[in-house]
Coordinates of C-alpha atoms and ligand atoms in Angstrom, one line a residue:
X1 CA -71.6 96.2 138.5
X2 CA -72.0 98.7 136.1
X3 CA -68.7 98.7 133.4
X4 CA -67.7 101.7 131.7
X5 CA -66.6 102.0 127.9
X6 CA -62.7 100.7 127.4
X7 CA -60.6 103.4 126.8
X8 CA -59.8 102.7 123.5
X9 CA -63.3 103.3 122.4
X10 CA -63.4 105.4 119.7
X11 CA -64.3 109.1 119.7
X12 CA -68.2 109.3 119.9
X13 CA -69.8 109.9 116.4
X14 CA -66.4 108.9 114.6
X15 CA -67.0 104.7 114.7
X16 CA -69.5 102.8 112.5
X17 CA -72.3 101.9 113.9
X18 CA -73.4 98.3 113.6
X19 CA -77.2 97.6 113.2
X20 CA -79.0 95.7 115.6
X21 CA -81.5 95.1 113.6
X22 CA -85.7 94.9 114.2
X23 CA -87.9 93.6 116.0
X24 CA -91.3 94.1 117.2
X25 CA -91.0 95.2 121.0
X26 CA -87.6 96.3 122.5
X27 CA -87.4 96.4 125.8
X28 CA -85.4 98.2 127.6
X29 CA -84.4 97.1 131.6
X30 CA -83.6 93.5 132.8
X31 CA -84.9 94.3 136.6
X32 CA -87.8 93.2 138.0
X33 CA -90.1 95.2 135.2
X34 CA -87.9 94.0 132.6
X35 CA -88.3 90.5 133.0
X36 CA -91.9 90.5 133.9
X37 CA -92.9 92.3 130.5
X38 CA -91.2 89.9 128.6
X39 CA -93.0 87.3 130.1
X40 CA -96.4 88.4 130.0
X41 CA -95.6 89.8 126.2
X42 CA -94.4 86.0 125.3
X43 CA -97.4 84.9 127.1
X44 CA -100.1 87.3 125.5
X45 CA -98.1 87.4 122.1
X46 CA -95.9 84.9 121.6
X47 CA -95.6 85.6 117.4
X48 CA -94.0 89.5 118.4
X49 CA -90.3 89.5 118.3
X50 CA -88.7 91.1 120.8
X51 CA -84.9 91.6 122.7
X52 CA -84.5 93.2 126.3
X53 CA -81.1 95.7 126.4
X54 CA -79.7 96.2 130.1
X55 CA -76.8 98.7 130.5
X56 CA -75.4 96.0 133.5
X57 CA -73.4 93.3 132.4
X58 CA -76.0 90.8 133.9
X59 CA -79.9 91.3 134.9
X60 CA -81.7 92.2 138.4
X61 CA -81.5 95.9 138.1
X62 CA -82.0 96.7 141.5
X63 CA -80.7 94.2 143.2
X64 CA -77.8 93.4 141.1
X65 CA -76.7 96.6 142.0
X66 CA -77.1 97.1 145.1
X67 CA -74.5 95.2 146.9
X68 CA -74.0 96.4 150.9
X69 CA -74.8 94.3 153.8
X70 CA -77.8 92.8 154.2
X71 CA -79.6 94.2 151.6
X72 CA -83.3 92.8 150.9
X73 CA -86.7 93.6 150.3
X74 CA -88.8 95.5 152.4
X75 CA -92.2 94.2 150.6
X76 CA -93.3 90.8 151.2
X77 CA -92.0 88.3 148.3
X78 CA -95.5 87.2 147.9
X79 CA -96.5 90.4 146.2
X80 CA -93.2 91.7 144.9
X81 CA -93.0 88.0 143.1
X82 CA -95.2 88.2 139.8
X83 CA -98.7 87.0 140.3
X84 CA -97.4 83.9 137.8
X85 CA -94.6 82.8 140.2
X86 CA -95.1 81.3 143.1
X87 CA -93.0 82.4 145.7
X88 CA -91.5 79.7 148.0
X89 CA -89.2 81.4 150.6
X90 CA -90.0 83.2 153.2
X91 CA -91.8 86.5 153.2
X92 CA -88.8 88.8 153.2
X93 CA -85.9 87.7 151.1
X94 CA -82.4 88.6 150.7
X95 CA -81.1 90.1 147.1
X96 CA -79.6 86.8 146.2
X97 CA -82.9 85.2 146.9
X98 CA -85.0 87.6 144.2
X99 CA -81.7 87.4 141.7
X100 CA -82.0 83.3 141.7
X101 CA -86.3 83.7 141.7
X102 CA -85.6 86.2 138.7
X103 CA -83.1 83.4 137.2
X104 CA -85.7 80.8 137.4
X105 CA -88.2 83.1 135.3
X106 CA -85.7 83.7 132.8
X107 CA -85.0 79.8 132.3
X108 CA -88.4 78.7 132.5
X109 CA -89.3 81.3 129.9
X110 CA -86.7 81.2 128.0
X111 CA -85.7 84.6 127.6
X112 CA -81.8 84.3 128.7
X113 CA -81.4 84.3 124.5
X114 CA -83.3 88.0 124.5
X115 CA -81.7 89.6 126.6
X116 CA -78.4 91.9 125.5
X117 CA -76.0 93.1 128.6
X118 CA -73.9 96.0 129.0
X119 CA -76.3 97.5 126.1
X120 CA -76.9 101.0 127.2
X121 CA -79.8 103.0 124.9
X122 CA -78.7 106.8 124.5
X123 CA -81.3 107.6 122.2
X124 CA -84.9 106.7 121.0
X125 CA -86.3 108.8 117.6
X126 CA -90.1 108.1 116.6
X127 CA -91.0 108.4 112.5
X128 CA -94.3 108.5 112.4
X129 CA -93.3 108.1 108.4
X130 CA -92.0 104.9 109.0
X131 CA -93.8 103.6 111.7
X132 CA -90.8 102.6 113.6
X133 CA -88.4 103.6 116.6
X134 CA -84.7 104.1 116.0
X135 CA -83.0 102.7 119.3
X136 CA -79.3 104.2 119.8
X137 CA -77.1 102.0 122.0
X138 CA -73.6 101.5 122.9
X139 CA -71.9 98.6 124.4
X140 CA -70.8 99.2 128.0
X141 CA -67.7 96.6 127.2
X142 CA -66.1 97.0 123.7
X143 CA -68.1 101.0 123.0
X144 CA -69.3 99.7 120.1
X145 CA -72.5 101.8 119.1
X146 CA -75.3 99.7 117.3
X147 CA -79.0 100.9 115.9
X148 CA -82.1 99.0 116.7
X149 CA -85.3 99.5 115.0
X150 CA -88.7 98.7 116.3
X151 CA -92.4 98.9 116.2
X152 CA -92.8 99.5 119.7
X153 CA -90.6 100.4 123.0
X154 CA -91.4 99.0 126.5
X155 CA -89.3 101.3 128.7
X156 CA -88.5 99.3 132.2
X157 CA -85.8 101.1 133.1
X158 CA -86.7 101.8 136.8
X159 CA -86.5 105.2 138.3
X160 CA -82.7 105.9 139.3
X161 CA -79.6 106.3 137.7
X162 CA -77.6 103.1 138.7
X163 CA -74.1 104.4 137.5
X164 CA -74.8 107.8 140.4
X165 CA -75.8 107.7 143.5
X166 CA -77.3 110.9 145.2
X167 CA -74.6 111.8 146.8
X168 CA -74.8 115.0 148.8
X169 CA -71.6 117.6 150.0
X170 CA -71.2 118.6 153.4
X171 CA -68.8 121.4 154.7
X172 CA -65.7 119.7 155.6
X173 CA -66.2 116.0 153.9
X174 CA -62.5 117.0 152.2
X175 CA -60.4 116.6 155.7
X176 CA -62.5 113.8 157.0
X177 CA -59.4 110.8 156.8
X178 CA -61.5 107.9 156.9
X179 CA -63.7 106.8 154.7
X180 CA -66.9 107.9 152.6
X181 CA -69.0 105.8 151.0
X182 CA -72.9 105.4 149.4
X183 CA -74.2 101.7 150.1
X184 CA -75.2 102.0 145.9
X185 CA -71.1 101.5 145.3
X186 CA -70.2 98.7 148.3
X187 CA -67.1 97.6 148.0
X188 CA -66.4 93.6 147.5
X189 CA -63.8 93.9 149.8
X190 CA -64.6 96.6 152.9
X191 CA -64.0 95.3 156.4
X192 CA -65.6 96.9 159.2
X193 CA -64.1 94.9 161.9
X194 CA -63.2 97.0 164.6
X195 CA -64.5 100.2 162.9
X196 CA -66.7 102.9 164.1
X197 CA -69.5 103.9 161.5
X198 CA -71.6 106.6 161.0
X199 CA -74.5 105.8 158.3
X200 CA -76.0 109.2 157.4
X201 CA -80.0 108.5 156.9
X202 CA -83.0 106.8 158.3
X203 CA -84.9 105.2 155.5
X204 CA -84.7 101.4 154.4
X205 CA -81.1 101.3 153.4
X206 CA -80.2 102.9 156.6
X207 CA -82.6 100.1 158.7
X208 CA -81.5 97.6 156.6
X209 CA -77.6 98.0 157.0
X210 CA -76.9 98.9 160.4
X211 CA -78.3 95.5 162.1
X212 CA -76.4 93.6 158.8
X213 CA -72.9 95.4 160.4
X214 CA -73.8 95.9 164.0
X215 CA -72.1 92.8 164.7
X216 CA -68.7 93.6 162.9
X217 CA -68.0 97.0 163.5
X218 CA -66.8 98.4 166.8
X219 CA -70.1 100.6 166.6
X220 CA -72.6 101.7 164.4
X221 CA -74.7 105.5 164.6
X222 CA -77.2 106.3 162.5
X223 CA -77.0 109.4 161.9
X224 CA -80.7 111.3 160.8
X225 CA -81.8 114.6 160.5
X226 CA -85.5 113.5 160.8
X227 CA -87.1 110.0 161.4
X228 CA -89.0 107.8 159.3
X229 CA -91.6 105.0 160.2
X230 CA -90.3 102.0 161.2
X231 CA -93.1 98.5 161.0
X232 CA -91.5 95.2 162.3
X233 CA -93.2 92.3 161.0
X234 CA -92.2 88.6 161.1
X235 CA -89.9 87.8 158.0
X236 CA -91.6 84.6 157.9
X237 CA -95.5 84.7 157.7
X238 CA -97.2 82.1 160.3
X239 CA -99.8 81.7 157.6
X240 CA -97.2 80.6 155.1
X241 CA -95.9 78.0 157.6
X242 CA -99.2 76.6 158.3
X243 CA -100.3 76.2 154.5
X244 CA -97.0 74.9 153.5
X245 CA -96.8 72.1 156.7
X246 CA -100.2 71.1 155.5
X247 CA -98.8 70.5 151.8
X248 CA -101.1 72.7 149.8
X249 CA -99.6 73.4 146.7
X250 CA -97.4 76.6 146.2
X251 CA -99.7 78.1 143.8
X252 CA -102.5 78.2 146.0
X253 CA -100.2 79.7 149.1
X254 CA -98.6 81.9 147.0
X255 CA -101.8 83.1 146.0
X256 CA -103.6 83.2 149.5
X257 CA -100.4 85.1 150.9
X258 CA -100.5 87.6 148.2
X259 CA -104.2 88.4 149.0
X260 CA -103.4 88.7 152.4
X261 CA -100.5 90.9 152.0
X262 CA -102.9 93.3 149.5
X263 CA -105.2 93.4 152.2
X264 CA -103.1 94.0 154.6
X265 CA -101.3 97.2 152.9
X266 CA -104.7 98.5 151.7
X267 CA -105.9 97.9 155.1
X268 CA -102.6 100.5 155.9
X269 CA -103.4 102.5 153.3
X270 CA -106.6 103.4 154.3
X271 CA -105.5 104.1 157.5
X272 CA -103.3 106.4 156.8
X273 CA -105.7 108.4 154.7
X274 CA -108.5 108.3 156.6
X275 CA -106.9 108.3 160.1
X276 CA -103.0 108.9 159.9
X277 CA -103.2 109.7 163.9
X278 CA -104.2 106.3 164.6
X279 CA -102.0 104.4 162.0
X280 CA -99.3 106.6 163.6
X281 CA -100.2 105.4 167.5
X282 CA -100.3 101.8 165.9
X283 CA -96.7 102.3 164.6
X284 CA -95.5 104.3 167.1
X285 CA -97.1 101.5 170.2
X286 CA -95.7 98.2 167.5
X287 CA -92.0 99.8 168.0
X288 CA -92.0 101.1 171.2
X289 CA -91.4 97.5 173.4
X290 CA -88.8 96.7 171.0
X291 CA -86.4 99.4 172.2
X292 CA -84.2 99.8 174.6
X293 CA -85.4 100.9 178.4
X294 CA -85.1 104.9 178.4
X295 CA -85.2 105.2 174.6
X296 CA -86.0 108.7 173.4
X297 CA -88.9 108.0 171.0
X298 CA -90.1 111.5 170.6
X299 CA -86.7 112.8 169.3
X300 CA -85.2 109.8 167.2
X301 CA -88.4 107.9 166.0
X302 CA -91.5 110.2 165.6
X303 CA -91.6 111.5 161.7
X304 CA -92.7 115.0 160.9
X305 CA -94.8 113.6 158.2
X306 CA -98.3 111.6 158.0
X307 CA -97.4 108.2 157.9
X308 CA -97.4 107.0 154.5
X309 CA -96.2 110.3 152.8
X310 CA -92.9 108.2 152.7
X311 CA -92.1 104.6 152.4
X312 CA -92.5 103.2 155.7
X313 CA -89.1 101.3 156.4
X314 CA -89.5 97.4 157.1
X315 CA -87.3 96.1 160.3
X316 CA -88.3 92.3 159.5
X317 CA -88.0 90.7 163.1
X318 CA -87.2 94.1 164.7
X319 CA -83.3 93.4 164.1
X320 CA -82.2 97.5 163.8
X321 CA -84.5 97.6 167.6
X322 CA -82.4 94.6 168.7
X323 CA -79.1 96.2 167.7
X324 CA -80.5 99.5 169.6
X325 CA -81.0 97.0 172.9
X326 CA -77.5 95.4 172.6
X327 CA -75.7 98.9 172.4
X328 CA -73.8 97.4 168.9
X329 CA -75.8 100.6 167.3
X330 CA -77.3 103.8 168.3
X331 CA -78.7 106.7 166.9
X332 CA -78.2 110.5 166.7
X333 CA -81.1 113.1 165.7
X334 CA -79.4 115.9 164.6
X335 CA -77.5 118.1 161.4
X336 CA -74.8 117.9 159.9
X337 CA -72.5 121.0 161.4
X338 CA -69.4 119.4 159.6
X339 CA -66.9 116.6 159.0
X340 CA -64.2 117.3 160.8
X341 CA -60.8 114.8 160.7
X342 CA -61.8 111.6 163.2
X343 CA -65.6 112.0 162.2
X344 CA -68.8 114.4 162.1
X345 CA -70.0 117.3 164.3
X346 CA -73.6 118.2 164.9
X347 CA -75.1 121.0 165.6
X348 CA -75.6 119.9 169.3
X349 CA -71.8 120.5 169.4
X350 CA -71.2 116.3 169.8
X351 CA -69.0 115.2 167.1
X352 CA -69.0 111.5 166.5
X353 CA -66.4 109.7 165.6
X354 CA -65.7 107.8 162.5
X355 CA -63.8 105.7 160.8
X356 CA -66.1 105.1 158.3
X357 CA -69.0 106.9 156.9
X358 CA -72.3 105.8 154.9
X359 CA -74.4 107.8 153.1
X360 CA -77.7 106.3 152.5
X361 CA -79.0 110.0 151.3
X362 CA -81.0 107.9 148.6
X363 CA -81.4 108.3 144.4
X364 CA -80.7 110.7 142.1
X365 CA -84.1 110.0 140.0
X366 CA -83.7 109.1 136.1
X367 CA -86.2 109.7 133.9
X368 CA -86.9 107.4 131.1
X369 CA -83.4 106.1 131.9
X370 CA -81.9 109.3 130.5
X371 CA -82.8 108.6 126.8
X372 CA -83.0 111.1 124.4
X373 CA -85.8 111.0 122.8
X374 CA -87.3 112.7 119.5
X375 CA -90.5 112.1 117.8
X376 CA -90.2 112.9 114.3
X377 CA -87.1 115.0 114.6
X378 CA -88.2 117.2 117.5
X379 CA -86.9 116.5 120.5
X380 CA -89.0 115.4 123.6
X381 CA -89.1 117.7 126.7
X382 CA -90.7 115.3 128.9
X383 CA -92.0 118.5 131.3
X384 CA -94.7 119.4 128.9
X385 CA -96.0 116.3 128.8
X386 CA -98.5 115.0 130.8
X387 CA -99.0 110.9 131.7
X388 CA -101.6 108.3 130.2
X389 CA -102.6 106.0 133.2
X390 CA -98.9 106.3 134.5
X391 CA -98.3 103.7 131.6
X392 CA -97.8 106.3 128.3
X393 CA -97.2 110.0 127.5
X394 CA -99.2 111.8 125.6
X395 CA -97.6 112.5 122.1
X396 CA -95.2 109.6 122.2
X397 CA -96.5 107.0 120.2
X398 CA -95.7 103.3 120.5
X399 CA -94.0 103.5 123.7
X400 CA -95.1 102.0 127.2
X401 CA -93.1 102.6 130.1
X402 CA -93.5 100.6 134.0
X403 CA -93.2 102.5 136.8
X404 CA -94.0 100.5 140.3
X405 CA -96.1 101.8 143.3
X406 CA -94.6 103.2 146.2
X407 CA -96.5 101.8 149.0
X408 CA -97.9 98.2 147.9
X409 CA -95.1 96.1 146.1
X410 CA -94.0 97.3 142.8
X411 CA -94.3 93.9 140.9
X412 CA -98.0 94.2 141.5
X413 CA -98.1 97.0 139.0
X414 CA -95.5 95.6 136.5
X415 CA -98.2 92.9 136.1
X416 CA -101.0 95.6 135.6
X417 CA -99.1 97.2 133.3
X418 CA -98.0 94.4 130.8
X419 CA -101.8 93.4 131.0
X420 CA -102.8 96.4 129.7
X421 CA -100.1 96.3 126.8
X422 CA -101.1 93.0 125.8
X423 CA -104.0 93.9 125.5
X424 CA -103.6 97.0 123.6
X425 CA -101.1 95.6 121.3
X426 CA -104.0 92.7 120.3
X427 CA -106.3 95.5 119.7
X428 CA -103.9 97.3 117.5
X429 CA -103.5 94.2 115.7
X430 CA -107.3 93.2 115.4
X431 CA -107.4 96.2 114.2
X432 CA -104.6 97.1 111.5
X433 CA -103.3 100.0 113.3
X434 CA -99.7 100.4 113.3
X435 CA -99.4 103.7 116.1
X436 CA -101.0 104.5 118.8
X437 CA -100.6 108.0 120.7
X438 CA -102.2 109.1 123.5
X439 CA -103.4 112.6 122.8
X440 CA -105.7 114.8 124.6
X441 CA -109.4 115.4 123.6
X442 CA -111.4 118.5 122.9
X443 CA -113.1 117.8 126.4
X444 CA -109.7 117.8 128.2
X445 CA -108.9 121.3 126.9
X446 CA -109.7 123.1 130.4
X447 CA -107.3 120.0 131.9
X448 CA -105.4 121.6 134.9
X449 CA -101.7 120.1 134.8
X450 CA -100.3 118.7 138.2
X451 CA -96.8 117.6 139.5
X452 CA -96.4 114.1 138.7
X453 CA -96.6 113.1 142.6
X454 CA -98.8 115.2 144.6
X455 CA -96.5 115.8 147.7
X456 CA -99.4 115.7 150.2
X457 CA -99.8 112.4 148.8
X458 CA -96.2 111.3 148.4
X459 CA -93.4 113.0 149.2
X460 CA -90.2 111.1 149.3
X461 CA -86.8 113.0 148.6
X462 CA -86.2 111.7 145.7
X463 CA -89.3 112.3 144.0
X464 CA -89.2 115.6 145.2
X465 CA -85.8 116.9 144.0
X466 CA -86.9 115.4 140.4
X467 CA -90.5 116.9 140.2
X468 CA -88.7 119.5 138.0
X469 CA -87.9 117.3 135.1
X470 CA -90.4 114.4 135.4
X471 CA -93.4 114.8 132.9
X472 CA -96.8 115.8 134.7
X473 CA -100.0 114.1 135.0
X474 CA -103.7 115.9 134.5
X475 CA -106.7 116.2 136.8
X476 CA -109.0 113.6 135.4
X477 CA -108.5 110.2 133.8
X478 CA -107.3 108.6 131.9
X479 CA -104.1 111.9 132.9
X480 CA -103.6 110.6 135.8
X481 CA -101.0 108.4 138.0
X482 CA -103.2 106.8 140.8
X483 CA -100.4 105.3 143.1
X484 CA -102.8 103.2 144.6
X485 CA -103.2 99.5 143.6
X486 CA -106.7 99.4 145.0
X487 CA -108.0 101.9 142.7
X488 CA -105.7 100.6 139.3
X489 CA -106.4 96.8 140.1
X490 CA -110.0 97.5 139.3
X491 CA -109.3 100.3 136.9
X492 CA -106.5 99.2 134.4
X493 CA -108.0 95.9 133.4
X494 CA -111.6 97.7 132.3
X495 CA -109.9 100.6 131.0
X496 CA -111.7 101.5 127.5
X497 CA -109.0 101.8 125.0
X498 CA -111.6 103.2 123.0
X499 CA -111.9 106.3 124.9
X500 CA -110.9 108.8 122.3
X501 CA -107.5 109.2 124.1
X502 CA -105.6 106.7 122.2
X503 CA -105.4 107.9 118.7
X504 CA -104.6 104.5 116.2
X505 CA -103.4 105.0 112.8
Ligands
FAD1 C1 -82.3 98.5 148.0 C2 -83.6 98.6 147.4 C3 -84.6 97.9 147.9 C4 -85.9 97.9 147.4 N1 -86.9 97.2 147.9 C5 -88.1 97.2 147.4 C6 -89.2 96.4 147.9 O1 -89.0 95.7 148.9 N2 -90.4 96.5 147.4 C7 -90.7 97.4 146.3 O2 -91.8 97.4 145.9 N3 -89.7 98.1 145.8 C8 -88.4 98.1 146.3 N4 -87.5 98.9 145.8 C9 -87.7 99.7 144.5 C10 -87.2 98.9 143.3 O3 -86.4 99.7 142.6 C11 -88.3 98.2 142.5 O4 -88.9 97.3 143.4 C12 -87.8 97.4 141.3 O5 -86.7 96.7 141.6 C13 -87.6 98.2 140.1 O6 -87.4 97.3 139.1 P1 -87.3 97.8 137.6 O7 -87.0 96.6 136.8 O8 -88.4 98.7 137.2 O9 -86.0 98.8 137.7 P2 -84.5 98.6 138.1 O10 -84.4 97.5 139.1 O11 -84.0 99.9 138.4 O12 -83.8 98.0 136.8 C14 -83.8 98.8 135.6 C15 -82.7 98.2 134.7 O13 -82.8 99.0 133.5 C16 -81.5 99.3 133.1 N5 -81.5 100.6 132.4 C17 -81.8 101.8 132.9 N6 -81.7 102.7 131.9 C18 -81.2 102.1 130.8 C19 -80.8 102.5 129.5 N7 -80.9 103.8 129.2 N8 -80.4 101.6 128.7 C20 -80.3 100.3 129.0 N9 -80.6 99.8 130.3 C21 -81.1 100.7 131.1 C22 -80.7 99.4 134.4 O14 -79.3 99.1 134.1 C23 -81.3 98.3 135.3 O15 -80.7 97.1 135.2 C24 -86.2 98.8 146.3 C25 -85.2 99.6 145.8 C26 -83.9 99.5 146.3 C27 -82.8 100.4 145.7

């Protein structure tokens, strides 16, 4: 988990600071993005020297930190794999099944000797003088602080802050005498044998913990103030056990599964653009058997959004509806009036009780990993900035940063993403440049600036509460984030670097 500095560190600003000396490419982030830009940039450039730094004392980002019950992935492991893995388990996996995938990756390629844990970058200043980044960091175990340089920064650093969960206050939570936790900070230890448990939410985490405890604890309530979607597909894929019992080779499956998962989503996507009542009577009629007789669907599992506006929450094998059947778990649509002592009370006047209480209220949103950045001694405010491709910002120079899709698998973009840095790093080589900035162009002088997600596209609570200090995109390419893989998998890979927006020197 995430380690804090000793408390004999020495007061900031009064220690030396070691130099970590230069390479080409830092990256920063040993998740999932992390790992997969290394790979590709060993791949595409295997001259460029290059270290990953990771705040965690080991890698996985997501999923070494999250830690409750049952946590997995709600995207198929065909996609959310990397397009150069082959993914040999079945179509939903558990944490510890993406950590040792992620391990393999990191032997094969060799990167283990790259990578720098419990290395946490505070700060990030661009010369344009010198060409180079100056990468603060200090060491999450000793507090030592060092000083990278680099030619170029890969920022994977996800989209949360691991070390603080969103963690919201309701009247009364200081009485409450059981116990209050957020599923980001598990404890190794926590029993729930016998307990009563209220998980506050209704989005993955929520769908994916109560079935994981509904057979421990004495009873488990979710407890939402609105619904989600819920989709319950097989975990495993029948196609995956067909091509595999006929021995074709992993590659090939892999591949065939991962087009037919990209079709499938699309295929949703659509849907829920074009004709979000019918996607929603196809979700609404896939759950509906799977519940228990009597089960109020209206209140506790109609959303009051289009489908799609939020992550729709995987049940693999319908497990949460099974736990709904055998009466191990129910749930409660309603607000939060207050905690009381034993437990909550809505507004319905019902107060549930509780020994223990989860709140899976979600992220607080990070952006850029909370670096401070400067570019040639002014300091960045990333909200007057606007986004190139959803891959650079305009004015930074030399800097790349991954940010995954929402609705197909987020690996699917990582490898977009470190194709399109390949490839402009070989052109900035071919062609003796040194920086590269993305910077408007007389003709995108009338450019209307947008949020960086358009809620009626995408409108998760966590985005939302972070619209405020997330940079913006533009109304025209290349300004723009397109969220959709169907669009950038056809658009990234032609993308003219050429255009005028990139400015090499
Ligand atoms: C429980 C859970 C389940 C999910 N399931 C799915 C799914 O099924 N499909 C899907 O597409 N997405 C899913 N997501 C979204 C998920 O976050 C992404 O899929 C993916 O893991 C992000 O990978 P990443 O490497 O970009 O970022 P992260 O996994 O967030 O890793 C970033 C790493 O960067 C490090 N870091 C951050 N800032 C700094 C800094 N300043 N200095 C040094 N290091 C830093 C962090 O310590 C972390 O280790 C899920 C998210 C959660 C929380």
């Amino acid at each position: 988990m995430m380690t804090t500095a000793p408390a004999t560190a020495p007061a900031e600003g009064t220690e030396e600071i070691q130099d970590g000396g230069h390479v080409d490419v830092i990256i920063v982030g040993a998740g999932v993005s992390g790992i997969g830009a290394a790979h590709h940039l060993r791949d595409q450039l295997p001259d460029r020297t290059f270290v990953i730094l990771d705040a965690q004392d080991n890698r996985g980002g997501t999923w070494w930190t999250h830690r409750y019950p049952g946590v997995r992935s709600d995207s198929d492991l065909f996609t959310y794999g990397y397009r150069f893995k082959p993914w040999r388990g079945p179509s939903i996996a558990a944490a510890e099944q993406i950590l040792a995938y992620l391990d393999e990756v990191i032997d094969e390629d060799e990167l283990g000797q790259y990578i720098r844990y419990q290395h946490r970058v505070t700060a990030a200043s661009w010369s344009t003088e010198d060409r180079r980044w100056t990468v603060d960091v200090t060491r999450g175990d000793t507090g030592q602080r060092l000083r990278f340089t680099t030619g170029f920064l890969w920022m994977c650093q996800g989209y949360y802050n691991h070390a603080k969960p969103y963690q919201p206050r309701w009247e009364g939570m200081d009485r409450f005498q059981g116990l209050v936790l957020h599923p980001q900070r598990w404890p190794e230890d926590l029993d729930l044998a016998g307990k009563r448990v209220v998980v506050i939410g209704s989005g993955a985490t929520a769908a994916t913990l109560i079935p994981a405890i509904a057979g421990t604890a004495k009873h488990v309530t979710m407890l939402q103030r609105s619904p989600s979607y819920f989709f319950a597909p097989p975990t495993t894929h029948e196609l995956a056990v067909t091509l595999r019992a006929l021995a074709i080779p992993e590659e090939w499956t892999h591949e065939i599964l991962r087009r037919q998962y990209i079709a499938q989503t699309d295929l949703l996507a659509q849907l829920a653009l074009e004709a979000p009542g019918d996607l929603h009577t196809f979700l609404m009629d896939s759950v509906r058997p799977l519940l228990p007789e009597g089960f109020d669907v209206d209140k506790h599992l109609t959303p009051r959004y289009r489908p799609w506006q939020q992550r729709i929450a995987i049940v693999p094998d319908g497990d949460l509806f099974a736990a709904l059947r055998e009466g191990t778990a129910s749930i409660v649509t309603d607000t939060i009036e207050t905690f009381t002592e034993h437990g909550i009370k809505v507004s319905s006047g019902e107060e549930i009780a509780a020994d223990v209480v989860v709140t899976a209220t979600g992220f607080n949103m990070s952006v850029l990993g909370d670096v401070a950045f400067t570019v040639d001694d002014e300091p960045v405010d990333f909200t007057k900035h606007v986004t190139w491709r959803g891959i650079m910002i305009n004015g930074l120079p030399n800097m790349a940063y991954v940010f995954g899709y929402f609705r197909h698998s987020w690996t699917l973009r990582v490898d977009l993403v470190s194709d399109l840095v390949g490839r402009l790093l070989a052109h900035m080589r071919d062609n003796g440049a040194t920086m590269v900035v993305p910077a408007l162009r007389p003709q995108d002088s009338d450019m209307q600036v947008r949020p960086w997600s358009d809620p009626e596209n995408f409108n998760a609570g966590y985005v939302m509460r972070s619209q405020h200090i997330l940079f913006k995109q533009g109304d025209r390419e290349p300004w723009t984030h397109l969220l959709e893989h169907e669009q950038e998998r056809e658009i990234l890979p032609a993308a003219d670097l050429d255009d005028g927006s990139l400015v090499y020197l």
